mmCIF file of N, CA and C and ligand atoms in Angstrom:
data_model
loop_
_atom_site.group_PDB
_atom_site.id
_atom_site.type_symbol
_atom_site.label_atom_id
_atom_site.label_comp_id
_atom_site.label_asym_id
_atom_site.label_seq_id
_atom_site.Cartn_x
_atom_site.Cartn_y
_atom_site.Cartn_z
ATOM 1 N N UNK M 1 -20.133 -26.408 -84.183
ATOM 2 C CA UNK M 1 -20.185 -25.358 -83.159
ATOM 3 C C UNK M 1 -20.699 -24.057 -83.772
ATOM 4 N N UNK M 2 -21.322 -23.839 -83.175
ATOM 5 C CA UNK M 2 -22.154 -22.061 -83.857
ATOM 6 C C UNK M 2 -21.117 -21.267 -83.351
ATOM 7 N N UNK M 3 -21.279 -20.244 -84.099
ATOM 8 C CA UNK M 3 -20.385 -19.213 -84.988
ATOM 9 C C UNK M 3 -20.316 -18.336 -83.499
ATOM 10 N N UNK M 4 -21.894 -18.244 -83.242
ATOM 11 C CA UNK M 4 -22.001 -17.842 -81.517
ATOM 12 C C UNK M 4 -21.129 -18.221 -80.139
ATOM 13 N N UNK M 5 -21.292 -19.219 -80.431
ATOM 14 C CA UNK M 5 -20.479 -19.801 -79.090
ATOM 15 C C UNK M 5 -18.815 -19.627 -79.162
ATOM 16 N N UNK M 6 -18.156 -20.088 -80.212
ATOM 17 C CA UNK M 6 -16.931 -19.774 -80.268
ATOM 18 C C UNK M 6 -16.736 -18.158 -79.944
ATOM 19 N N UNK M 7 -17.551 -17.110 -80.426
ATOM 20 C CA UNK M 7 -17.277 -15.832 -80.144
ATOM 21 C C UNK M 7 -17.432 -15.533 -78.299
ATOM 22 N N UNK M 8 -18.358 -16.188 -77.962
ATOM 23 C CA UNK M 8 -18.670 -16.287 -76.700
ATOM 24 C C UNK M 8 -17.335 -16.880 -75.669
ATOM 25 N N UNK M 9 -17.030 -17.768 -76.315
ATOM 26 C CA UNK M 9 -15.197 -18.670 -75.638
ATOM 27 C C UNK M 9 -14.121 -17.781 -76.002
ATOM 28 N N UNK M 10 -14.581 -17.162 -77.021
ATOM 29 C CA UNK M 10 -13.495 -15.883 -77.233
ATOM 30 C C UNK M 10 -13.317 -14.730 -76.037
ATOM 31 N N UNK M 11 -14.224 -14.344 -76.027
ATOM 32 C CA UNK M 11 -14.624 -13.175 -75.015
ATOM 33 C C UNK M 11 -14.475 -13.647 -73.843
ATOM 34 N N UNK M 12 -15.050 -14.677 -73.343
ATOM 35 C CA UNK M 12 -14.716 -15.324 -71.777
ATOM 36 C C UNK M 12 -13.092 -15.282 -71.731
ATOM 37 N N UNK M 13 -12.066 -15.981 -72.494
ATOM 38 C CA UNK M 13 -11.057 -15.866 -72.591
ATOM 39 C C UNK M 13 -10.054 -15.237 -72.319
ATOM 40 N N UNK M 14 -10.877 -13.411 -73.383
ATOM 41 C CA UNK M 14 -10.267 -12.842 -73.189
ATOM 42 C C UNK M 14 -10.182 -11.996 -71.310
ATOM 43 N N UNK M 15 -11.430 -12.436 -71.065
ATOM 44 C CA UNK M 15 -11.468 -11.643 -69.885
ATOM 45 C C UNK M 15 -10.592 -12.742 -68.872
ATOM 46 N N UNK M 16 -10.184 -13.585 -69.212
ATOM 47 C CA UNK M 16 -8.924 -14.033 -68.154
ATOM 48 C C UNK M 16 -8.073 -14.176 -68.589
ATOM 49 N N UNK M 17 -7.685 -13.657 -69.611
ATOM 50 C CA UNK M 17 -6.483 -13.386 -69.541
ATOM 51 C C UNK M 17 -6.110 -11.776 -69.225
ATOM 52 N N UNK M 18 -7.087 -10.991 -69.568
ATOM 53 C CA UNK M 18 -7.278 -9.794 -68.731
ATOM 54 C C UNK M 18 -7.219 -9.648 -67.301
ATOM 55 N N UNK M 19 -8.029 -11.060 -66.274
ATOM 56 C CA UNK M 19 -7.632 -10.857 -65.747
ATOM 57 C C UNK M 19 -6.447 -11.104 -64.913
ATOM 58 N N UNK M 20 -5.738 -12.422 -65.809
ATOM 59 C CA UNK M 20 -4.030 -13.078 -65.017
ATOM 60 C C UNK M 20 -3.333 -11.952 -65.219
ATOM 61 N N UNK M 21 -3.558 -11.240 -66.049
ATOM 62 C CA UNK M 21 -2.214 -9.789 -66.475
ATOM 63 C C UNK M 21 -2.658 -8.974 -65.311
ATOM 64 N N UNK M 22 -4.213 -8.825 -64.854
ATOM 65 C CA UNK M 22 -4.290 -7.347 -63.856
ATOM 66 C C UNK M 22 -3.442 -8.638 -62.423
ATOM 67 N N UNK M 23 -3.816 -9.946 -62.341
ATOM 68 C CA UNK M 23 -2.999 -10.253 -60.941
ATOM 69 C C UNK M 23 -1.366 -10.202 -61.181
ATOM 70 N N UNK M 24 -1.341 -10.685 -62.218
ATOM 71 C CA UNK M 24 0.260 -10.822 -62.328
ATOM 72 C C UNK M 24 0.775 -9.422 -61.988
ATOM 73 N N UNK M 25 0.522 -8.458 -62.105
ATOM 74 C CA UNK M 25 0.643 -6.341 -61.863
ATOM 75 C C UNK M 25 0.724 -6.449 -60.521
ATOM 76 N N UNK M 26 -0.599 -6.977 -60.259
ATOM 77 C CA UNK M 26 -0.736 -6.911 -58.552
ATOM 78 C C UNK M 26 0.426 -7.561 -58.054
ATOM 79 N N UNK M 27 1.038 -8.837 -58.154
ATOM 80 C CA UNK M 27 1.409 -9.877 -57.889
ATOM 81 C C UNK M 27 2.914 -9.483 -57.516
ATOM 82 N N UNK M 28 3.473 -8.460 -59.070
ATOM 83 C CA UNK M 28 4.681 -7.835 -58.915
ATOM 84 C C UNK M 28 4.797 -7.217 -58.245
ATOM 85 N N UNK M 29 3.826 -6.282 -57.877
ATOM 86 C CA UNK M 29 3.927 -4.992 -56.831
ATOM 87 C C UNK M 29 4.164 -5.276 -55.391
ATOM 88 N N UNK M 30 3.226 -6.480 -55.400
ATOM 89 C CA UNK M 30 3.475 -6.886 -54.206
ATOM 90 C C UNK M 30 4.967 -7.903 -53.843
ATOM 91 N N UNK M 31 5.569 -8.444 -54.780
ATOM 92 C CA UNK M 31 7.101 -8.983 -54.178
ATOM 93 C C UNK M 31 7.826 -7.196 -54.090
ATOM 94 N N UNK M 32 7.563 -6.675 -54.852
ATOM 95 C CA UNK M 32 8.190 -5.504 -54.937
ATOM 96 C C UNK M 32 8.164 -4.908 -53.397
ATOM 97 N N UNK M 33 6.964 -4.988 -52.926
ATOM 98 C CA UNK M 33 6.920 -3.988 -51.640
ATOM 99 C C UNK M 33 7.591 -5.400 -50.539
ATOM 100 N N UNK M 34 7.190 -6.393 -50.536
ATOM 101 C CA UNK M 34 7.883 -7.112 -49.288
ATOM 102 C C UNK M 34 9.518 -7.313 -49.941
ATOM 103 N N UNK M 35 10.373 -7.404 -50.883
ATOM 104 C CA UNK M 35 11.267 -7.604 -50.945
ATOM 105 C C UNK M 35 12.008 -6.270 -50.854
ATOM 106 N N UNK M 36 10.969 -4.815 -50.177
ATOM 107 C CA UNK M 36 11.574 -3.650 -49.584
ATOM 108 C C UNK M 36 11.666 -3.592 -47.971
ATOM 109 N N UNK M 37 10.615 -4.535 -47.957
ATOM 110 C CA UNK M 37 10.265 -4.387 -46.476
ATOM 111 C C UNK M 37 11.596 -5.442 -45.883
ATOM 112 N N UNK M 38 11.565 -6.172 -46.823
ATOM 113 C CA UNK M 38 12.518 -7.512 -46.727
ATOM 114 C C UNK M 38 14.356 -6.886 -46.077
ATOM 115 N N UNK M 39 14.855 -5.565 -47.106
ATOM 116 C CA UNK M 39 16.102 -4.876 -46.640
ATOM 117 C C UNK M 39 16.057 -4.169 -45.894
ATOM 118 N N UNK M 40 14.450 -3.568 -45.914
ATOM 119 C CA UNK M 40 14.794 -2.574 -44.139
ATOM 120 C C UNK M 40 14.941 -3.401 -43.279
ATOM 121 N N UNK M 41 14.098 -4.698 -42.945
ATOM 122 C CA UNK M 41 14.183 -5.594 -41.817
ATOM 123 C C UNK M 41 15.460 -5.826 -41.658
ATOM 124 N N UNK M 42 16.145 -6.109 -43.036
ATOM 125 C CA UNK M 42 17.687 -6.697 -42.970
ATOM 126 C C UNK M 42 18.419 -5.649 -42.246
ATOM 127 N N UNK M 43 18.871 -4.595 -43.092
ATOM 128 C CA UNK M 43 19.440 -3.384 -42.623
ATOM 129 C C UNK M 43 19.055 -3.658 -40.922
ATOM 130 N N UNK M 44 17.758 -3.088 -40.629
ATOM 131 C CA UNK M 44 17.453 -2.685 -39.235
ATOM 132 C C UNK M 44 17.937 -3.912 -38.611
ATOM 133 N N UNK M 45 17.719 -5.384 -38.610
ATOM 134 C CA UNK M 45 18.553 -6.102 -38.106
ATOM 135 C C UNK M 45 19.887 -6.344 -37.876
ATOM 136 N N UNK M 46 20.927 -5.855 -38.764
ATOM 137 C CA UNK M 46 22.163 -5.880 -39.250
ATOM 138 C C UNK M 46 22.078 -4.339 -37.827
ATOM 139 N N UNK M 47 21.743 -3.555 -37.873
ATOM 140 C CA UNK M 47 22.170 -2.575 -37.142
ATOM 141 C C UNK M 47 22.397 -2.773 -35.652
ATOM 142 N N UNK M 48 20.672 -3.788 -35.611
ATOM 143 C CA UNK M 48 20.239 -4.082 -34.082
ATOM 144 C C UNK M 48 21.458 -4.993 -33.638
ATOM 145 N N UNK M 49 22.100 -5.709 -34.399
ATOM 146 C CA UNK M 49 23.143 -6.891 -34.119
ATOM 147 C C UNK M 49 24.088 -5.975 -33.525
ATOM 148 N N UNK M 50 24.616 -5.183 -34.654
ATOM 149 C CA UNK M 50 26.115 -4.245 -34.532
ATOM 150 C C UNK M 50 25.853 -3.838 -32.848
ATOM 151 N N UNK M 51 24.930 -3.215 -32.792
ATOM 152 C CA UNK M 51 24.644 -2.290 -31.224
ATOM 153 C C UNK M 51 24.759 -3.418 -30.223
ATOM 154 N N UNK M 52 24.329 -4.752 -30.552
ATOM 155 C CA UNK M 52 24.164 -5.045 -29.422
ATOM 156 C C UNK M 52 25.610 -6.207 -29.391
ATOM 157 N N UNK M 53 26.654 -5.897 -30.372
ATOM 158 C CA UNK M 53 27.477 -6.378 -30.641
ATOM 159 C C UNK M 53 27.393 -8.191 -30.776
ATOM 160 N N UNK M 54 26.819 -8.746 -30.972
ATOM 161 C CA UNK M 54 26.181 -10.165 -30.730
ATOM 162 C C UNK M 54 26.295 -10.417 -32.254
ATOM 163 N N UNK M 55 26.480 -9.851 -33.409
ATOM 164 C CA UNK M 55 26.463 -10.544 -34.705
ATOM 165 C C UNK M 55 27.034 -12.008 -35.135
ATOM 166 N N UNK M 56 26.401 -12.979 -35.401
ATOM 167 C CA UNK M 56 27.260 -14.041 -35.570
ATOM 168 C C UNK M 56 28.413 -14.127 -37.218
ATOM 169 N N UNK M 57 29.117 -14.167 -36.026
ATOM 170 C CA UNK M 57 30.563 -13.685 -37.564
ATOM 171 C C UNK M 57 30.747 -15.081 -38.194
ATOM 172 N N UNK M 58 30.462 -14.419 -39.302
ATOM 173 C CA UNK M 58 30.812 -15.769 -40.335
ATOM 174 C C UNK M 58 32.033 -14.829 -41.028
ATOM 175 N N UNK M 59 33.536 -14.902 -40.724
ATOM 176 C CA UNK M 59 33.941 -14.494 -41.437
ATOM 177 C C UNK M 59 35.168 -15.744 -42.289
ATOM 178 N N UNK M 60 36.387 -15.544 -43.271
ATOM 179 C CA UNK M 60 36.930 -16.439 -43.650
ATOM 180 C C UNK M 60 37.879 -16.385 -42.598
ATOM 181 N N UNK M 61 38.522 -15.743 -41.748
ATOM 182 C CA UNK M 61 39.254 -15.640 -40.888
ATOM 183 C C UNK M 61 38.873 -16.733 -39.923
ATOM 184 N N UNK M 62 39.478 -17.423 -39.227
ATOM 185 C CA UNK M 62 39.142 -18.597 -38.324
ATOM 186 C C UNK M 62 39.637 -17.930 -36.400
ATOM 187 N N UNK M 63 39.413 -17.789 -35.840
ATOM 188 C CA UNK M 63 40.144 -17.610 -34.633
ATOM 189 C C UNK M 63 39.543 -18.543 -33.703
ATOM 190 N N UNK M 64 40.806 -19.684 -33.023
ATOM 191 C CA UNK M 64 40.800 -20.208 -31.789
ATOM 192 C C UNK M 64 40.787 -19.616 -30.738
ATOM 193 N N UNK M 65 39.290 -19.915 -30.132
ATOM 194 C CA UNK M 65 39.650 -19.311 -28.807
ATOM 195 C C UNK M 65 38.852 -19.996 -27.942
ATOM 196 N N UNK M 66 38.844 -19.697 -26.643
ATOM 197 C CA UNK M 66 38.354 -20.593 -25.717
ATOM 198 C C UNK M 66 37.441 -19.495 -25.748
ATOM 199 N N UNK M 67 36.389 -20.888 -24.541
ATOM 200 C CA UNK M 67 34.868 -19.525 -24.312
ATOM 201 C C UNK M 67 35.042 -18.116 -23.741
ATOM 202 N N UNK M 68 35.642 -18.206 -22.799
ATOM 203 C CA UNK M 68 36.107 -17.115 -21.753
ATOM 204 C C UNK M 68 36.611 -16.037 -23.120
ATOM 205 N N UNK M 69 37.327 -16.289 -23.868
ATOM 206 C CA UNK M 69 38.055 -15.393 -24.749
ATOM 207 C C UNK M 69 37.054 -14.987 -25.589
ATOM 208 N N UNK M 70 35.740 -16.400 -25.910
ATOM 209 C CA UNK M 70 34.958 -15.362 -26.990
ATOM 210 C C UNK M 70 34.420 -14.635 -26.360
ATOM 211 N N UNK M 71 33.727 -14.977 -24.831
ATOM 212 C CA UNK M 71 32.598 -14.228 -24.365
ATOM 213 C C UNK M 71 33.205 -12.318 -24.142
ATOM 214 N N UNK M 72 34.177 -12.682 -24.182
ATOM 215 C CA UNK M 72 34.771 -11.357 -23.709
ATOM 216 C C UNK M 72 34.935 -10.515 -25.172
ATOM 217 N N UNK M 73 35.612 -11.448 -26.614
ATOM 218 C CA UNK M 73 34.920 -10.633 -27.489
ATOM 219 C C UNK M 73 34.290 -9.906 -28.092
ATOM 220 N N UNK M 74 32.860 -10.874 -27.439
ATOM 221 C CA UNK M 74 32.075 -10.600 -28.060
ATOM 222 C C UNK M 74 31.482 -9.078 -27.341
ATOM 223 N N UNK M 75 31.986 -8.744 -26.494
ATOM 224 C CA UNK M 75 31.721 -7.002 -26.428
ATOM 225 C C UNK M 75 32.796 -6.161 -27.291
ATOM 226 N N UNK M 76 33.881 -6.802 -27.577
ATOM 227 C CA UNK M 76 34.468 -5.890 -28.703
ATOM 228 C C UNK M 76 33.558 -5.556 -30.070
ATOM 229 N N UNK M 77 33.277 -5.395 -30.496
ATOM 230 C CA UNK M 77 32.826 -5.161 -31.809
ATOM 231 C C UNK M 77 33.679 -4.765 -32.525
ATOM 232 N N UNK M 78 33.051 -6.352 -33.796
ATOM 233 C CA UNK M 78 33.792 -6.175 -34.729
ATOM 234 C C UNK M 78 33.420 -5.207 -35.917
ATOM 235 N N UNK M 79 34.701 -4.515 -36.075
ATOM 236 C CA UNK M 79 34.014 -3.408 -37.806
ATOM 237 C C UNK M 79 33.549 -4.682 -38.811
ATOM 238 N N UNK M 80 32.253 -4.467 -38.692
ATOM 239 C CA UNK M 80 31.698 -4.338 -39.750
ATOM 240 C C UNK M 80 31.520 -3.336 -41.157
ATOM 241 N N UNK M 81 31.523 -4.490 -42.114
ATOM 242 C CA UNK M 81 32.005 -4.101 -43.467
ATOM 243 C C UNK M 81 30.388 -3.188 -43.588
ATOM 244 N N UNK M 82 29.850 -2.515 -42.867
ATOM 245 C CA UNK M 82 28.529 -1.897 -43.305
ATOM 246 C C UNK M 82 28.553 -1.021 -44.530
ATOM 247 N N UNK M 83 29.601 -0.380 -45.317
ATOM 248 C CA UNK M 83 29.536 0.035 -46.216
ATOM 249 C C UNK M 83 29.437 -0.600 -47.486
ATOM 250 N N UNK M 84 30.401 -1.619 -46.843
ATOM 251 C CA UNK M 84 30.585 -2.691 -48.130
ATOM 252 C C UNK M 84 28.611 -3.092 -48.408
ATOM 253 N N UNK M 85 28.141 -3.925 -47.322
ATOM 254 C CA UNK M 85 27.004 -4.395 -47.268
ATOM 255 C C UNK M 85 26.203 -2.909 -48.096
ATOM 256 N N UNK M 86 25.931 -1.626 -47.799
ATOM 257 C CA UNK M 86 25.217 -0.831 -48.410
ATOM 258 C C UNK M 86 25.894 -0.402 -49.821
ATOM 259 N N UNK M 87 27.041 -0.791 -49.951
ATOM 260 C CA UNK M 87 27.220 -0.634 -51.967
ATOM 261 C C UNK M 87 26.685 -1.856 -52.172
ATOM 262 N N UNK M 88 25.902 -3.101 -51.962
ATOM 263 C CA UNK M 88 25.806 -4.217 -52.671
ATOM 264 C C UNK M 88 24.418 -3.510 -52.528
ATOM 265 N N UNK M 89 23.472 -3.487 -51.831
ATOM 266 C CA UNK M 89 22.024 -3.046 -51.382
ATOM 267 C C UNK M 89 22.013 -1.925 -52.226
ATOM 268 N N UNK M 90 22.952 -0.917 -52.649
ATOM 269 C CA UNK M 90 22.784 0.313 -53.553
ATOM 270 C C UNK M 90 22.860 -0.709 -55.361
ATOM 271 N N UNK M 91 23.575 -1.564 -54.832
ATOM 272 C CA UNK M 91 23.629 -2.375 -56.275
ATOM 273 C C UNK M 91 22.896 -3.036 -56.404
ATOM 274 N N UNK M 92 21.951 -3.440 -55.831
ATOM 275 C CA UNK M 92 20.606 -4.299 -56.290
ATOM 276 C C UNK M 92 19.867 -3.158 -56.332
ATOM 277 N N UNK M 93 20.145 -2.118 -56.090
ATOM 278 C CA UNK M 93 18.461 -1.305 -56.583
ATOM 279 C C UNK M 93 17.918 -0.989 -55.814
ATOM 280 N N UNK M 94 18.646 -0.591 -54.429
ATOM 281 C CA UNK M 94 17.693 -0.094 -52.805
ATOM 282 C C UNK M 94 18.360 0.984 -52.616
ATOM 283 N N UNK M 95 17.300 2.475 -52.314
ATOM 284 C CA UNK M 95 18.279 3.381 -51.655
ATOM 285 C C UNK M 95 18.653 2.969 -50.214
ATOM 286 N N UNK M 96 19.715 3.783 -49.818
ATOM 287 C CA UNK M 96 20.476 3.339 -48.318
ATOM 288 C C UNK M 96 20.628 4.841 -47.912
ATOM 289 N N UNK M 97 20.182 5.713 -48.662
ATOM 290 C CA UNK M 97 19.941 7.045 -47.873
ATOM 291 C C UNK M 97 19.310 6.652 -46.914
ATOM 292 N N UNK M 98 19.677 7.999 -45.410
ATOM 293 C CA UNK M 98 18.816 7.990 -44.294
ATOM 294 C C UNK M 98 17.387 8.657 -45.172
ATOM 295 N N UNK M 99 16.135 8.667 -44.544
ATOM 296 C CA UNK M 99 14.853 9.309 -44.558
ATOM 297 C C UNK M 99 13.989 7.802 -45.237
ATOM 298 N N UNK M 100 13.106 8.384 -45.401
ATOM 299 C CA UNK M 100 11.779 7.629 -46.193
ATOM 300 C C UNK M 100 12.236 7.174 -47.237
ATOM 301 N N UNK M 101 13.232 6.748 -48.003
ATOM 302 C CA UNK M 101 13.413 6.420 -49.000
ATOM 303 C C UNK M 101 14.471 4.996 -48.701
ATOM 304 N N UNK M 102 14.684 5.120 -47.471
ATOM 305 C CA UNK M 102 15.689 3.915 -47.139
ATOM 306 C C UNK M 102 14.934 2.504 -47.135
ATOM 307 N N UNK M 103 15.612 1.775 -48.275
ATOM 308 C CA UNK M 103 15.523 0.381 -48.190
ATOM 309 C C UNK M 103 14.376 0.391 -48.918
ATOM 310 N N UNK M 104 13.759 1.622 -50.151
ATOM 311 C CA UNK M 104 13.120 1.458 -51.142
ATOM 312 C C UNK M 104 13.452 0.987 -52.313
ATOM 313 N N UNK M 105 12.764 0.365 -53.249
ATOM 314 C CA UNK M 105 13.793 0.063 -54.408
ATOM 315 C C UNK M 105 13.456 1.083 -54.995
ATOM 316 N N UNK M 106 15.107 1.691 -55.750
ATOM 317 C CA UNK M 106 15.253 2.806 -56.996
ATOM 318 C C UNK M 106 14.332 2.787 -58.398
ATOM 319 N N UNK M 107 14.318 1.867 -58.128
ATOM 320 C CA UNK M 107 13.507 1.685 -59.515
ATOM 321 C C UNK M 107 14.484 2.405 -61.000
ATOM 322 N N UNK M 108 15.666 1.656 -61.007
ATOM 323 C CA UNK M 108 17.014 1.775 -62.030
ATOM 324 C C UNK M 108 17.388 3.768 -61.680
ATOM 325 N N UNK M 109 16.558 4.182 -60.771
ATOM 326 C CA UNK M 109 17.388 5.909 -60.503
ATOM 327 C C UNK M 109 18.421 5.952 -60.387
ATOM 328 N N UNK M 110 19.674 6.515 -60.750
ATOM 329 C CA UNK M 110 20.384 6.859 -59.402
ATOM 330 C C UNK M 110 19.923 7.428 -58.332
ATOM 331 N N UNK M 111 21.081 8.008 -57.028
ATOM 332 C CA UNK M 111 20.285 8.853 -55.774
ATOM 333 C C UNK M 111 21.451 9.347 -55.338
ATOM 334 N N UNK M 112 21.558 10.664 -55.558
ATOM 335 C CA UNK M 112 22.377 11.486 -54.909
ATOM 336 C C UNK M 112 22.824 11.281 -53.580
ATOM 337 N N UNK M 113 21.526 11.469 -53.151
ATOM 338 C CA UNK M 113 21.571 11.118 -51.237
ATOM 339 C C UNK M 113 22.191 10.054 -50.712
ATOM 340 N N UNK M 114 22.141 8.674 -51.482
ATOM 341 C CA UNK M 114 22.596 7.428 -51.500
ATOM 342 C C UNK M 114 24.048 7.337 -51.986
ATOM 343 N N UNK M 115 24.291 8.000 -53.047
ATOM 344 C CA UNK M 115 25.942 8.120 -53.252
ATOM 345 C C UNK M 115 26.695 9.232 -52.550
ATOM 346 N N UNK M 116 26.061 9.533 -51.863
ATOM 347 C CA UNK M 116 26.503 10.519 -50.672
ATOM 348 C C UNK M 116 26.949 10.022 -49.750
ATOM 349 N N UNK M 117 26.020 8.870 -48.804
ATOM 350 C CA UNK M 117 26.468 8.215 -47.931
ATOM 351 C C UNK M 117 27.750 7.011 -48.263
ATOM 352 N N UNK M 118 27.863 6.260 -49.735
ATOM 353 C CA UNK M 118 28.469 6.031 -49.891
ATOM 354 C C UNK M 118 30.481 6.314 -50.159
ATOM 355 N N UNK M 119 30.203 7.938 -50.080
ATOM 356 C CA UNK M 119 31.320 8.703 -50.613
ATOM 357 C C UNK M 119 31.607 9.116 -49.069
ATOM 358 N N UNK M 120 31.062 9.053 -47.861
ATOM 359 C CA UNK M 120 31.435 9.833 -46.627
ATOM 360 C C UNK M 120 32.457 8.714 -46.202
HETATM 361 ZN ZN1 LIG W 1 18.472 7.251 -51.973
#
């Protein structure tokens, strides 16, 4: 093999592996932004439920009841643990402040604004 060509398989090489590192960048950024888009949906769903009181409760608590008894329930609303749910979402790394920053990931910050809502 000439001295040429191997330098030539070198260089091709390097340019893919140049370029799997520039997709793999891309690649992260992008789970990064849908696995933000991923907790606002959640959040905003989790909210849309609460309002419209319809959440399906999975809780460990069991209650017998006939239909008539759930249907009528189910306009009670139940407290939801929503705080609980936003210290776990503050613990993976999402602010849960209100504004533009909700359901972004911190990127390891703390957030004032976010341990604010947590402390009210
Ligand atoms: Zn925040």
């Amino acid at each position: 093999m000439e001295r040429n060509d191997i330098f030539d398989r070198l260089l091709r090489l390097e340019t893919s592996v140049n370029q799997l590192a520039q997709e793999a960048t891309e690649l992260k950024s992008l789970v990064v932004e849908m696995v933000e888009t991923n907790v606002a949906l959640q959040l905003e769903n989790d909210n849309l439920k609460k309002v419209l009181g319809n959440e399906d409760v999975q809780n460990d608590e069991h209650y017998s009841q006939d239909i008539a008894t759930q249907q009528q329930t189910k306009k009670v609303k139940k407290p939801l643990p929503s705080k609980d749910n936003l210290a776990i979402l503050y613990g993976e790394g999402f602010h849960i402040c209100k504004g533009e920053l909700f359901g972004k990931h911190r990127h390891g910050e703390d957030c004032l604004f976010c341990l604010n809502v947590l402390s009210d």
